[in-house]
Structures are given as structure tokens and as C-alpha cells.
Coordinates of C-alpha atoms in Angstrom, one line a residue:
M251 CA 86.2 179.5 -33.8
I252 CA 87.3 176.8 -31.5
E253 CA 89.1 178.4 -28.6
E254 CA 90.0 175.3 -26.6
M255 CA 89.2 171.6 -26.5
R256 CA 89.7 169.2 -23.7
L257 CA 89.9 165.4 -24.0
K258 CA 89.9 162.8 -21.2
D259 CA 90.2 159.0 -21.5
L260 CA 89.6 159.1 -25.3
G261 CA 91.6 156.4 -27.1
V262 CA 95.2 156.6 -26.0
I263 CA 94.8 160.1 -24.6
S264 CA 94.4 160.0 -20.9
E265 CA 94.0 163.8 -20.5
A266 CA 94.8 166.7 -22.8
S267 CA 94.0 170.3 -23.3
L268 CA 94.3 171.7 -26.8
P269 CA 94.5 175.5 -27.0
M270 CA 93.4 176.5 -30.5
G271 CA 92.6 180.2 -31.2
P272 CA 92.5 181.9 -34.5
G273 CA 94.7 181.2 -37.5
F274 CA 96.4 178.0 -38.4
T275 CA 96.9 175.2 -35.8
A276 CA 99.0 172.2 -36.8
I277 CA 98.8 169.0 -34.8
T278 CA 101.6 166.5 -35.1
G279 CA 102.9 163.5 -33.2
E280 CA 104.3 160.0 -33.5
T281 CA 102.4 157.3 -35.2
G282 CA 99.9 155.8 -32.7
A283 CA 100.2 158.8 -30.4
G284 CA 96.5 159.6 -30.9
K285 CA 96.5 162.5 -33.4
T286 CA 93.3 161.2 -34.9
M287 CA 91.7 161.2 -31.5
V288 CA 91.6 165.0 -31.8
V289 CA 89.4 164.6 -34.9
T290 CA 87.4 161.9 -33.2
G291 CA 86.8 164.1 -30.2
L292 CA 85.8 167.0 -32.4
G293 CA 83.4 164.6 -34.2
L294 CA 81.7 163.7 -30.9
L295 CA 81.2 167.4 -30.1
L296 CA 79.6 167.8 -33.5
G297 CA 77.0 165.1 -32.9
Q298 CA 78.6 162.2 -34.7
R299 CA 77.7 158.7 -33.7
A300 CA 79.4 157.7 -30.5
D301 CA 81.5 154.5 -30.5
S302 CA 82.2 153.0 -27.1
G303 CA 85.4 151.5 -28.5
A304 CA 86.9 155.0 -28.3
V305 CA 86.9 154.9 -24.5
R306 CA 90.4 154.4 -23.1
A307 CA 91.0 150.9 -21.9
G308 CA 90.1 150.6 -18.2
A309 CA 88.3 154.0 -18.0
P310 CA 84.6 154.1 -17.2
Q311 CA 83.9 156.8 -19.7
A312 CA 85.5 159.3 -22.1
S313 CA 84.7 163.0 -22.2
V314 CA 85.2 165.8 -24.6
E315 CA 84.7 169.5 -23.9
G316 CA 85.0 172.4 -26.3
V317 CA 84.8 176.2 -26.0
W318 CA 83.7 178.0 -29.1
I319 CA 83.7 181.8 -29.8
V320 CA 80.5 182.6 -31.7
P321 CA 78.4 185.6 -32.5
E322 CA 76.2 186.6 -29.6
D323 CA 73.3 186.7 -31.9
G324 CA 72.6 184.6 -35.0
P325 CA 71.6 181.0 -36.0
V326 CA 74.0 179.3 -33.6
A327 CA 73.0 181.4 -30.6
E328 CA 69.3 180.9 -31.5
R329 CA 69.6 177.1 -31.7
V330 CA 71.5 177.0 -28.4
R331 CA 68.8 179.1 -26.6
E332 CA 66.1 176.9 -28.2
A333 CA 67.8 173.9 -26.6
G334 CA 67.7 175.7 -23.2
G335 CA 71.5 176.6 -23.2
D336 CA 73.2 179.8 -22.5
L337 CA 76.1 181.8 -24.0
E338 CA 78.8 183.7 -22.0
P339 CA 79.1 187.2 -23.5
I340 CA 82.8 188.4 -23.8
G341 CA 82.2 191.7 -25.5
G342 CA 82.3 192.9 -29.1
G343 CA 79.1 191.1 -30.0
R344 CA 80.8 187.7 -29.3
A345 CA 80.2 185.0 -26.7
E346 CA 81.7 181.8 -25.5
L347 CA 79.7 178.6 -26.2
Y348 CA 80.5 175.5 -24.1
L349 CA 79.8 172.1 -25.6
S350 CA 80.5 168.7 -24.0
R351 CA 80.0 165.0 -24.7
T352 CA 80.6 162.0 -22.5
L353 CA 80.7 158.4 -23.7
A354 CA 80.4 155.5 -21.3
A355 CA 82.3 152.3 -21.9
E356 CA 79.0 150.4 -22.1
G357 CA 77.9 152.7 -25.0
R358 CA 75.7 155.4 -23.5
S359 CA 76.5 159.0 -24.3
R360 CA 75.3 162.3 -23.0
A361 CA 75.6 165.8 -24.5
S362 CA 75.6 169.3 -23.0
V363 CA 75.0 172.5 -25.0
G364 CA 75.6 175.8 -23.3
G365 CA 75.6 174.2 -19.8
R366 CA 72.3 172.4 -20.4
A367 CA 71.8 168.7 -21.1
A368 CA 70.6 168.2 -24.7
P369 CA 70.2 165.4 -27.3
A370 CA 73.2 164.8 -29.5
G371 CA 71.0 165.9 -32.4
V372 CA 71.4 169.5 -31.2
L373 CA 75.2 169.2 -31.6
A374 CA 74.6 167.9 -35.1
D375 CA 72.3 170.9 -35.8
L376 CA 75.1 173.3 -34.8
A377 CA 77.8 171.4 -36.7
D378 CA 77.3 172.9 -40.2
A379 CA 77.5 176.4 -38.8
L380 CA 80.6 175.7 -36.7
V381 CA 83.1 173.5 -38.5
V382 CA 83.8 171.8 -41.9
V383 CA 85.9 168.6 -41.4
H384 CA 87.9 167.1 -44.2
G385 CA 89.5 163.8 -43.7
Q386 CA 90.6 161.1 -46.2
S387 CA 87.0 159.9 -46.3
D388 CA 86.0 163.3 -47.5
Q389 CA 88.6 163.1 -50.2
L390 CA 86.8 159.9 -51.3
R391 CA 83.5 161.7 -51.1
L392 CA 84.8 164.4 -53.4
K393 CA 84.7 161.7 -56.1
T394 CA 80.9 161.5 -55.9
A395 CA 78.7 163.5 -58.2
A396 CA 76.7 165.0 -55.3
A397 CA 79.8 166.3 -53.5
Q398 CA 81.1 167.9 -56.8
R399 CA 77.7 169.5 -57.4
D400 CA 77.6 170.8 -53.8
A401 CA 81.1 172.3 -54.2
L402 CA 80.0 174.2 -57.4
D403 CA 76.8 175.4 -55.7
R404 CA 78.7 176.7 -52.6
F405 CA 81.1 178.6 -54.9
A406 CA 78.3 180.1 -57.0
G407 CA 76.6 181.6 -53.9
D408 CA 73.4 183.5 -54.2
A409 CA 73.1 183.1 -58.0
V410 CA 72.7 179.3 -57.8
R411 CA 71.1 179.4 -54.3
D412 CA 68.2 181.6 -55.5
A413 CA 67.8 179.7 -58.8
L414 CA 67.8 176.4 -57.0
A415 CA 65.2 177.6 -54.5
A416 CA 63.0 178.8 -57.4
Y417 CA 63.5 175.5 -59.2
R418 CA 62.6 173.4 -56.2
E419 CA 59.4 175.4 -55.7
A420 CA 58.4 174.7 -59.3
Y421 CA 59.5 171.1 -59.0
D422 CA 57.4 170.5 -55.9
T423 CA 54.3 172.1 -57.6
W424 CA 54.8 170.0 -60.7
R425 CA 55.3 166.7 -58.7
A426 CA 52.1 167.4 -56.6
L427 CA 50.0 167.9 -59.7
D428 CA 51.5 164.9 -61.4
R429 CA 50.8 162.7 -58.4
E430 CA 47.2 163.9 -58.3
L431 CA 46.6 163.4 -62.0
T432 CA 48.3 159.9 -61.9
G433 CA 46.1 159.0 -58.9
L434 CA 42.9 160.1 -60.7
V435 CA 43.7 158.2 -63.9
T436 CA 45.0 155.1 -62.2
D437 CA 42.0 154.9 -59.8
R438 CA 39.4 156.0 -62.3
D439 CA 37.5 152.6 -62.3
A440 CA 37.6 152.4 -58.5
R441 CA 36.4 156.0 -58.2
A442 CA 33.6 155.3 -60.6
A443 CA 32.5 152.3 -58.6
E444 CA 32.7 154.4 -55.4
A445 CA 30.5 157.1 -57.0
E446 CA 27.9 154.5 -58.0
A447 CA 27.8 152.9 -54.6
L448 CA 27.7 156.3 -52.9
R449 CA 24.8 157.4 -55.2
T450 CA 22.8 154.3 -54.3
T451 CA 23.5 154.7 -50.6
L452 CA 22.5 158.3 -50.5
A453 CA 19.3 157.5 -52.3
E454 CA 18.4 154.8 -49.7
I455 CA 19.1 157.2 -46.8
E456 CA 17.2 160.0 -48.5
Q457 CA 14.2 157.7 -49.1
A458 CA 14.2 156.7 -45.5
A459 CA 14.5 160.3 -44.4
P460 CA 15.6 159.6 -40.8
E461 CA 15.4 162.2 -38.1
P462 CA 17.9 162.6 -35.3
G463 CA 16.9 160.5 -32.3
E464 CA 14.0 158.9 -34.2
D465 CA 15.2 155.3 -33.5
V466 CA 15.2 155.9 -29.7
A467 CA 11.7 157.5 -29.8
L468 CA 10.3 154.7 -31.8
A469 CA 11.8 152.1 -29.4
E470 CA 10.0 153.8 -26.6
R471 CA 6.8 153.9 -28.6
A472 CA 7.0 150.2 -29.5
E473 CA 7.6 149.3 -25.9
R474 CA 4.4 151.2 -24.9
L475 CA 2.3 149.6 -27.7
A476 CA 3.5 146.1 -26.9
N477 CA 2.3 146.5 -23.3
S478 CA -0.8 148.5 -23.9
E479 CA -3.3 146.3 -22.0
E480 CA -1.1 146.3 -18.9
L481 CA -0.6 150.0 -19.2
R482 CA -4.3 150.6 -19.7
A483 CA -5.2 148.6 -16.5
A484 CA -2.7 150.4 -14.4
A485 CA -3.6 153.9 -15.7
A486 CA -7.4 153.2 -15.3
L487 CA -6.9 152.0 -11.7
A488 CA -4.8 155.0 -10.9
R489 CA -7.3 157.5 -12.5
E490 CA -10.2 155.8 -10.6
S491 CA -8.4 156.1 -7.4
L492 CA -7.8 159.8 -7.9
S493 CA -11.2 160.7 -9.4
S494 CA -13.9 158.1 -9.6
E495 CA -16.3 158.3 -12.5
E496 CA -18.7 156.0 -10.8
G497 CA -19.3 158.0 -7.6
G498 CA -17.1 155.9 -5.3
V499 CA -14.8 157.2 -2.7
D500 CA -11.6 158.6 -4.3
V501 CA -8.6 160.7 -3.4
S502 CA -10.2 163.9 -4.7
T503 CA -13.3 163.3 -2.5
L504 CA -11.3 162.5 0.6
L505 CA -9.0 165.6 0.1
A506 CA -12.1 167.8 -0.3
D507 CA -13.7 166.4 2.9
A508 CA -10.5 166.9 4.9
R509 CA -10.2 170.5 3.6
R510 CA -13.8 171.4 4.5
A511 CA -13.4 169.9 8.0
L512 CA -10.5 172.2 8.6
E513 CA -12.3 175.2 7.2
R514 CA -15.1 174.8 9.7
V515 CA -12.8 175.8 12.6
A516 CA -11.2 179.2 12.9
D517 CA -7.6 178.3 13.6
P518 CA -4.8 179.9 11.7
A519 CA -2.5 176.9 11.8
L520 CA -5.2 174.6 10.5
A521 CA -6.1 177.1 7.8
G522 CA -2.6 176.7 6.4
L523 CA -3.0 173.0 6.3
G524 CA -6.3 173.4 4.6
E525 CA -4.6 175.4 1.8
Q526 CA -2.1 172.6 1.3
L527 CA -4.9 170.1 1.1
A528 CA -6.6 172.3 -1.6
D529 CA -3.3 172.3 -3.5
L530 CA -3.1 168.5 -3.3
G531 CA -6.6 168.3 -4.6
Y532 CA -5.8 170.4 -7.6
R533 CA -2.7 168.3 -8.3
A534 CA -4.7 165.0 -8.0
A535 CA -7.2 166.4 -10.4
D536 CA -4.5 167.4 -12.9
I537 CA -2.9 163.9 -12.7
A538 CA -6.3 162.3 -13.2
V539 CA -6.8 164.4 -16.4
E540 CA -3.4 163.4 -17.7
L541 CA -4.2 159.7 -17.0
S542 CA -7.5 160.2 -18.9
G543 CA -5.5 161.5 -21.9
F544 CA -3.0 158.6 -21.7
L545 CA -6.0 156.2 -21.7
A546 CA -7.6 158.0 -24.7
D547 CA -4.3 157.7 -26.6
L548 CA -4.1 154.0 -25.9
D549 CA -7.7 153.6 -27.0
E550 CA -6.9 155.2 -30.4
T551 CA -3.9 152.9 -31.0
G552 CA -3.8 149.3 -31.7
P553 CA -2.1 146.5 -33.6
A554 CA -2.0 148.5 -36.8
E555 CA 0.1 151.3 -35.2
L556 CA 2.4 148.8 -33.6
A557 CA 3.0 147.1 -36.9
A558 CA 3.7 150.5 -38.5
V559 CA 6.2 151.4 -35.8
E560 CA 8.0 148.1 -36.1
E561 CA 8.2 148.5 -39.9
R562 CA 9.7 152.0 -39.5
R563 CA 12.2 150.6 -36.9
S564 CA 13.2 147.9 -39.3
I565 CA 14.1 150.5 -41.9
L566 CA 16.1 152.6 -39.4
N567 CA 17.8 149.5 -38.0
G568 CA 19.0 148.7 -41.6
L569 CA 20.6 152.1 -41.7
V570 CA 22.2 151.6 -38.3
R571 CA 23.7 148.2 -39.4
A572 CA 25.0 149.8 -42.6
H573 CA 26.5 152.9 -41.1
G574 CA 27.1 152.2 -37.4
S575 CA 24.5 154.6 -36.1
L576 CA 21.6 156.7 -37.2
D577 CA 23.6 159.8 -36.7
A578 CA 26.3 158.5 -39.0
A579 CA 23.7 157.8 -41.7
I580 CA 22.3 161.3 -41.4
A581 CA 25.9 162.8 -41.5
L582 CA 26.6 160.8 -44.7
L583 CA 23.4 162.2 -46.3
E584 CA 24.5 165.7 -45.4
N585 CA 28.2 165.4 -46.5
G586 CA 28.2 162.7 -49.1
S587 CA 26.8 164.9 -51.8
A588 CA 30.0 166.9 -51.8
R589 CA 32.1 163.7 -52.2
L590 CA 29.7 162.5 -55.0
A591 CA 30.1 165.8 -56.8
E592 CA 33.9 165.5 -56.6
L593 CA 33.8 161.9 -58.0
D594 CA 31.4 162.9 -60.7
D595 CA 33.7 165.7 -61.7
D596 CA 36.7 163.3 -62.4
G597 CA 36.6 163.8 -66.1
D598 CA 36.6 167.6 -65.9
R599 CA 39.3 167.5 -63.2
V600 CA 41.5 165.3 -65.3
E601 CA 41.4 167.9 -68.1
R602 CA 42.0 170.8 -65.7
L603 CA 44.9 169.0 -64.1
R604 CA 46.4 168.2 -67.5
G605 CA 46.3 171.9 -68.3
Q606 CA 47.8 172.9 -64.9
L607 CA 50.5 170.2 -65.3
A608 CA 51.5 171.6 -68.7
E609 CA 51.7 175.1 -67.3
A610 CA 53.7 173.8 -64.3
R611 CA 56.1 172.0 -66.7
D612 CA 56.7 175.2 -68.6
V613 CA 57.6 177.0 -65.4
L614 CA 59.8 174.1 -64.3
D615 CA 61.6 174.0 -67.6
A616 CA 62.3 177.7 -67.5
R617 CA 63.6 177.6 -63.9
A618 CA 65.7 174.5 -64.7
D619 CA 67.3 176.3 -67.6
A620 CA 68.0 179.3 -65.3
L621 CA 69.6 177.0 -62.8
T622 CA 71.7 175.4 -65.5
A623 CA 72.8 178.8 -66.8
A624 CA 73.8 179.9 -63.3
R625 CA 75.8 176.8 -62.7
T626 CA 77.5 176.9 -66.1
Q627 CA 78.6 180.5 -65.5
A628 CA 79.9 179.6 -62.0
A629 CA 81.6 176.5 -63.4
A630 CA 83.8 178.5 -65.7
R631 CA 84.9 180.8 -62.9
L632 CA 85.5 177.9 -60.5
S633 CA 87.5 176.0 -63.2
E634 CA 89.8 179.0 -63.7
A635 CA 90.2 179.7 -59.9
V636 CA 90.9 176.1 -58.9
T637 CA 93.3 175.7 -61.8
E638 CA 95.3 178.7 -60.6
E639 CA 95.3 177.3 -57.0
L640 CA 96.6 173.9 -58.3
H641 CA 99.5 175.7 -60.0
A642 CA 100.4 177.2 -56.6
L643 CA 100.1 173.7 -55.1
A644 CA 103.0 172.3 -57.1
M645 CA 100.8 171.2 -60.0
P646 CA 102.0 173.8 -62.5
D647 CA 100.6 172.0 -65.6
A648 CA 97.4 170.8 -64.1
R649 CA 94.0 172.0 -65.3
L650 CA 90.7 171.5 -63.6
Q651 CA 87.5 171.6 -65.6
V652 CA 84.1 171.8 -64.0
E653 CA 81.6 170.4 -66.5
V654 CA 77.9 170.9 -66.3
S655 CA 75.9 168.5 -68.5
P656 CA 72.3 167.3 -68.7
G657 CA 71.3 164.7 -66.2
A658 CA 68.3 163.1 -64.5
E659 CA 65.7 165.4 -63.1
S660 CA 65.7 165.6 -59.3
T661 CA 65.2 168.1 -56.5
H662 CA 68.7 169.4 -57.3
G663 CA 67.9 170.3 -60.9
R664 CA 68.7 168.6 -64.2
D665 CA 72.4 169.0 -64.1
E666 CA 75.3 166.5 -63.7
V667 CA 78.4 168.3 -62.3
A668 CA 81.7 166.6 -62.8
L669 CA 85.2 167.7 -61.9
L670 CA 87.7 166.7 -64.6
L671 CA 91.4 166.9 -64.0
A672 CA 94.2 167.0 -66.6
P673 CA 97.3 166.7 -64.5
H674 CA 99.8 167.1 -67.4
P675 CA 100.0 169.0 -70.7
G676 CA 98.3 167.2 -73.5
A677 CA 96.4 164.9 -71.1
E678 CA 92.7 164.6 -71.7
P679 CA 90.7 165.8 -68.7
R680 CA 89.4 162.8 -66.8
P681 CA 86.9 162.6 -63.9
V682 CA 88.7 163.0 -60.5
S683 CA 86.8 159.9 -59.4
K684 CA 88.8 157.8 -61.9
G685 CA 92.1 159.6 -62.8
A686 CA 93.3 161.4 -59.7
S687 CA 95.8 160.0 -57.3
G688 CA 95.5 160.4 -53.5
G689 CA 97.9 163.3 -53.4
E690 CA 96.3 165.0 -56.4
L691 CA 92.8 164.5 -54.9
S692 CA 94.1 166.1 -51.6
R693 CA 95.3 169.1 -53.5
V694 CA 92.2 169.4 -55.6
M695 CA 90.1 169.4 -52.4
L696 CA 92.2 172.0 -50.7
A697 CA 92.3 174.2 -53.8
I698 CA 88.5 174.1 -54.0
E699 CA 88.1 175.0 -50.3
V700 CA 90.6 177.9 -50.6
V701 CA 88.6 179.2 -53.6
I702 CA 85.2 178.7 -52.1
S703 CA 86.2 180.3 -48.8
Q704 CA 86.5 183.6 -50.7
T705 CA 82.8 183.6 -51.5
D706 CA 81.3 181.2 -48.8
P707 CA 83.5 181.6 -45.7
V708 CA 83.4 178.8 -43.1
P709 CA 84.3 179.6 -39.4
T710 CA 86.6 176.6 -38.9
F711 CA 88.2 174.0 -41.2
V712 CA 89.6 170.8 -39.8
F713 CA 91.9 168.8 -42.1
D714 CA 92.8 165.3 -41.1
E715 CA 96.0 164.4 -43.0
V716 CA 95.0 166.4 -46.1
D717 CA 98.7 166.1 -47.1
A718 CA 98.5 162.3 -47.5
G719 CA 100.3 161.2 -50.6
I720 CA 102.4 164.3 -51.1
G721 CA 105.7 165.6 -50.0
G722 CA 108.6 168.0 -50.9
A723 CA 107.6 171.2 -52.8
A724 CA 104.0 170.1 -53.0
A725 CA 103.8 169.8 -49.2
I726 CA 105.3 173.3 -48.8
E727 CA 102.6 174.7 -51.1
V728 CA 99.9 172.8 -49.2
G729 CA 101.1 174.4 -46.0
R730 CA 101.3 177.8 -47.6
R731 CA 97.7 177.5 -48.9
L732 CA 96.4 176.3 -45.4
A733 CA 98.0 179.5 -44.0
R734 CA 96.3 181.5 -46.7
L735 CA 93.0 179.9 -45.8
A736 CA 93.6 180.7 -42.2
E737 CA 93.5 184.4 -43.0
T738 CA 89.7 184.2 -43.3
S739 CA 88.9 181.1 -41.3
Q740 CA 90.3 179.1 -38.4
V741 CA 92.3 176.1 -39.7
I742 CA 93.2 173.0 -37.8
A743 CA 95.3 170.4 -39.5
V744 CA 96.5 167.0 -38.3
T745 CA 99.6 166.4 -40.3
H746 CA 102.7 164.2 -40.5
L747 CA 104.7 166.7 -42.7
A748 CA 107.1 169.3 -41.3
Q749 CA 106.6 171.3 -44.6
V750 CA 102.9 171.8 -43.6
A751 CA 103.4 172.3 -39.9
A752 CA 106.0 175.0 -40.6
F753 CA 103.3 177.4 -41.7
A754 CA 101.2 177.0 -38.6
G755 CA 101.0 179.9 -36.1
N756 CA 100.1 177.4 -33.4
H757 CA 101.9 174.0 -33.2
L758 CA 100.5 171.3 -30.9
S759 CA 102.2 167.9 -30.4
V760 CA 100.5 164.7 -29.2
V761 CA 103.2 163.1 -27.1
K762 CA 103.1 159.4 -26.3
A763 CA 104.4 158.1 -22.9
N764 CA 104.8 154.6 -21.8
D765 CA 105.2 153.6 -18.1
G766 CA 105.9 150.0 -19.0
S767 CA 102.3 148.8 -19.0
V768 CA 100.0 151.5 -20.1
T769 CA 100.5 153.8 -23.0
S770 CA 99.0 157.2 -22.8
S771 CA 99.2 160.5 -24.6
S772 CA 99.0 164.2 -23.8
V773 CA 99.2 167.3 -25.9
T774 CA 101.9 170.0 -25.7
R775 CA 102.1 173.4 -27.2
L776 CA 105.4 173.8 -29.0
D777 CA 107.6 176.8 -29.4
G778 CA 111.3 177.6 -29.8
A779 CA 113.7 174.7 -29.4
E780 CA 110.9 172.2 -28.7
R781 CA 109.2 173.1 -32.0
E782 CA 112.5 172.8 -33.9
A783 CA 113.1 169.4 -32.4
E784 CA 109.6 168.2 -33.4
M785 CA 110.1 169.5 -36.9
A786 CA 113.4 167.7 -37.1
R787 CA 111.7 164.5 -36.0
L788 CA 109.1 164.9 -38.7
L789 CA 111.8 165.4 -41.3
S790 CA 114.2 162.6 -40.3
G791 CA 112.8 160.7 -37.4
L792 CA 115.6 162.3 -35.2
T793 CA 115.2 165.2 -32.8
D794 CA 118.9 166.0 -32.3
S795 CA 120.3 165.7 -35.8
D796 CA 122.2 168.8 -36.7
A797 CA 121.2 168.5 -40.4
A798 CA 117.5 167.9 -39.5
L799 CA 117.5 170.8 -37.1
T800 CA 119.1 173.1 -39.7
H801 CA 116.4 172.0 -42.2
A802 CA 113.7 172.5 -39.6
R803 CA 114.8 176.1 -38.9
E804 CA 114.8 176.8 -42.6
L805 CA 111.3 175.6 -42.9
L806 CA 110.1 177.6 -39.9
E807 CA 111.7 180.7 -41.4
L808 CA 110.0 180.0 -44.7
G809 CA 106.6 179.4 -42.9
S810 CA 106.9 182.7 -41.1
V811 CA 107.0 184.7 -44.3
R812 CA 103.4 183.7 -45.2
A813 CA 104.1 184.4 -48.9

């Protein structure tokens, strides 16, 4: 429920506070006073697109603030807390929610949810759980098949909701299988070519049998073989220097001579140095042995091994060029067989998918039939209930028929839902999209909302001139029905009819003032004589006409009965 809304520099409204509260609030005012700005401001609070043209001329920005009373726990509270906002507990499991939106003259807008800055999208997320807005554009939307189907589904409640959820689950399963099968059949030639190419590639890699890191090791081996003579000369000179095979002076001999010289004297410090010399001798001998092995390995190799290494490298380089790296080729060999098995299984998969698709179609058909049955049952009840409401809305001979017929398959089922109106006895029911006048469409929409509210209550309804195109007795019944709707929901109606405003428990007037240069508006809560004067103005255009005031009092007395 909207407790209060504050507007500043929005359209012609310089600053206004609108106390709402429970029940039925009527908003009236002269033409051009800015009544629709109330709906515009509410739209901003509900995340609708911001239009900088709504900023009052000369003002840097417009702002709208709203205070809602919401359950302390539930979807609304959860979404607010997800956005980082807070609620203000007021007892009884209820809390106050503060929303705001500012719109700069140059087009930027900012939103706040529960005291925390948030994207306007968060406001839009909250909108469906807070308010249902009906304006003349919504009356036009009622002419669409989608809106008529939504109205029936809302009225049907869990029966259609559950059937629709089951249908959509089956529909999604069937669509996924159908897409997979279509892809297989359509791409069969391409997949066969892929399988043949993959089979050839795997055979080539398998024949080469590469090992991880083999290309790097072979590159090092080839480098060694290509420089074998230079390596042999260097290794031979180093080995001869360490341990001469021809009896010459070498490092090992010199180290041994130095060690023995130190051992001939009995000095502890020199004895330690002698041990280090012995260790150096052992290490020199080990290195000499390793150099001998290196030379022996070089002696065993030759041009033949180099040629073999280069041939192997050529094979591996071909794999690298084809696959980017040797590791990628090895990975393809390890994983490609699974892909090849999948491609080779296309024929069997097509048959399996066809079987699964047939089973999914049977399930989908059954659930579509169940959805149609649920809608058909609800359509009969909705037809009867709305027809009864239309009789109470000064359409005593009207008859509404909700027709469910076969339609195109979609995520919403296979049903076409149409609202057919027969406004007079003997008239053939015609689609409201073609045969209903503006006033009739207003009353059909209101009747539907009154009926649906009994099974699918909405916290707040906002009606923007729902009484357009009607007057007299019909307007009185519209006001009566809005008051009835306000028994279970908050109702806010922007109206130009005294017959409708008379039934409101809270009457707000948008008052236009003119200082000679700038026109501005404010909002006043009316009661007593002020309300009678406003009602008289709505009736006759005059606020002090005795006849109009008498009629206004009669209407207010009628509205207070709530019959």
C-alpha cells in the first residue's frame, strides 16, 4: 500500500504531498492542473523510463518520493535487502519502504531503494509486487490476445499456473530434442566429413607416436651432433688437462703432489687443507670419467644418427605446424577418439532422438490438453462473473464471453484466448478489440479487475481516467465498483467525474495557481465544504452553484453508503 507520495518540480507541479492510505483515493483537478503527473511520478517510482521533458520548466531536476507499507518479510523485502536497502519496521509484521527517483533536466536519473542508491531496474523488479497501473493505454492493451490470455490465467489461479508450468517444462524438453535432431540431420554431411578428417588425423598422430617434450630433446640432440667435432676437441682437451693418458702433467697429478707435500708436515691447519685437496682430486677424477663417457658417446654417433634425428624432427614439426604444438597433437590423440565415436554414432543417435522426440511430443500433447482444459473451465466461470459485474456497471444487457480456441504452439500453450462482448440483446458477441467503445472497454477492464481481485488480489490499483467515455448512471456504478475493489486492495483513481469521486474515502485535488508568469500546481486533501465545492465544479464547472452543490451533496451521501 502507498502511504504517501511527494512530488517536486514534476511537470506543472512545483511541490506536492499526496497522502494516500488504505481504501479508495480519488484525484481530481482542472484540465492542465497536472493530475496525470501523479501517474507519471508513480511510474518513475516503478522503474519506468525517465523522460527529461517531465522536469518542470526552469528547474534543474524533478524528484519523486514514495512511502509504501509492505510485509516485513516476503519477496518485496527480500529484493530490497538484496539491493542493499533497509525497511523500517512499524509493528504487526509490517514495515515502511522508502523509494525515490530524481530526474535531471539534462536526462540523467537516479534511484534509491530503502535508503540505498540502486539501479532503476530494482524499482522495476518491485513494481509487479506493489502496484497494477491501468490507464487508457492499458485499455488498448486489453484488446491484444496476450493481455486477454493473461487476464484469464490470473483469474484461473493455481489450476492454470500449475498446468502452464508443467506444459512449459515439456515444451522446453521437446524443443531441445527437436533442435538437436534438426542439427544432426541438417549437418550430417558436414559431420561425416569431420569424422573422416578426424580419423585421418588421429591415424597420422598415432603413427608418429610423439612423446611429451620429445621435440625439445631432439633439438638439443641435433645441436650436439651438428657440432660433434668441436665438442670432441673441447672435451678431449679438458679430459687431458684433468687426467692425462700420456703421462704428462695434469690437474690430478698436481693435486696429488700438493696433498702429499702437506701430509709430510704435522700441522693441523695444513692437514685440513690436505683433505680439501684430496676432495678436489676425487672430483677432478669424476669429471674426467664423465668426459671420457661423453667422448665415447660422440665416437659411437655419426652422420647416420644426425640424419635419423633430423628425420624424426621433421615428422614432429609437421605435427606442430598442423596442431600448434606437440602437446596439442598429443591431447587430440587422447581426446579425439571420443569425438570420433560421437560422430560415428550419428545414425544411431538420430534414431534414438526420434524415439525420444516422439515420447516428448506425447507428454507435450497431454500437458497442452490439460492446460486447455483448465483454461476452458476457468473461461466459463470468468465469463459468468464478468457478465454479472457488467450488469452492475450500467450494462444490464451486456454479455461477456471468454473463448478458448486452438492456436499456434508457443511457450504459453496452444490456446487463443479472446474476450467477446455482446453489448445488447440479440447482438452477436464480437471481439472487444473490434466492437467495444472506449466506455465499454473501460467497464470491461474494471469488471475483469474486480473479479480477478477476488482470486488474485493486488496490493494497489491505480486507474488513470478509467471512467473515460462514460457518465451518468454508468459513472456511478464505476465509482461503486472501485469502492468495492478498495475493500481488498488500495485503489487510486485519477478521474474527472464527480460520480466516481463521490465513492472515495480520500479525495485529493490538484490545484492550479497562476502568478501571472508561471503556472504551478499543488495537491490539497479535501473534506467538508471544500469537497462539496470540488464536486460541484466537476458536475457543472461552478463551485458556488446552489443546484450543483445540492447535487454534489446527494452524490456524496450516495457514495458514503457503499452499496
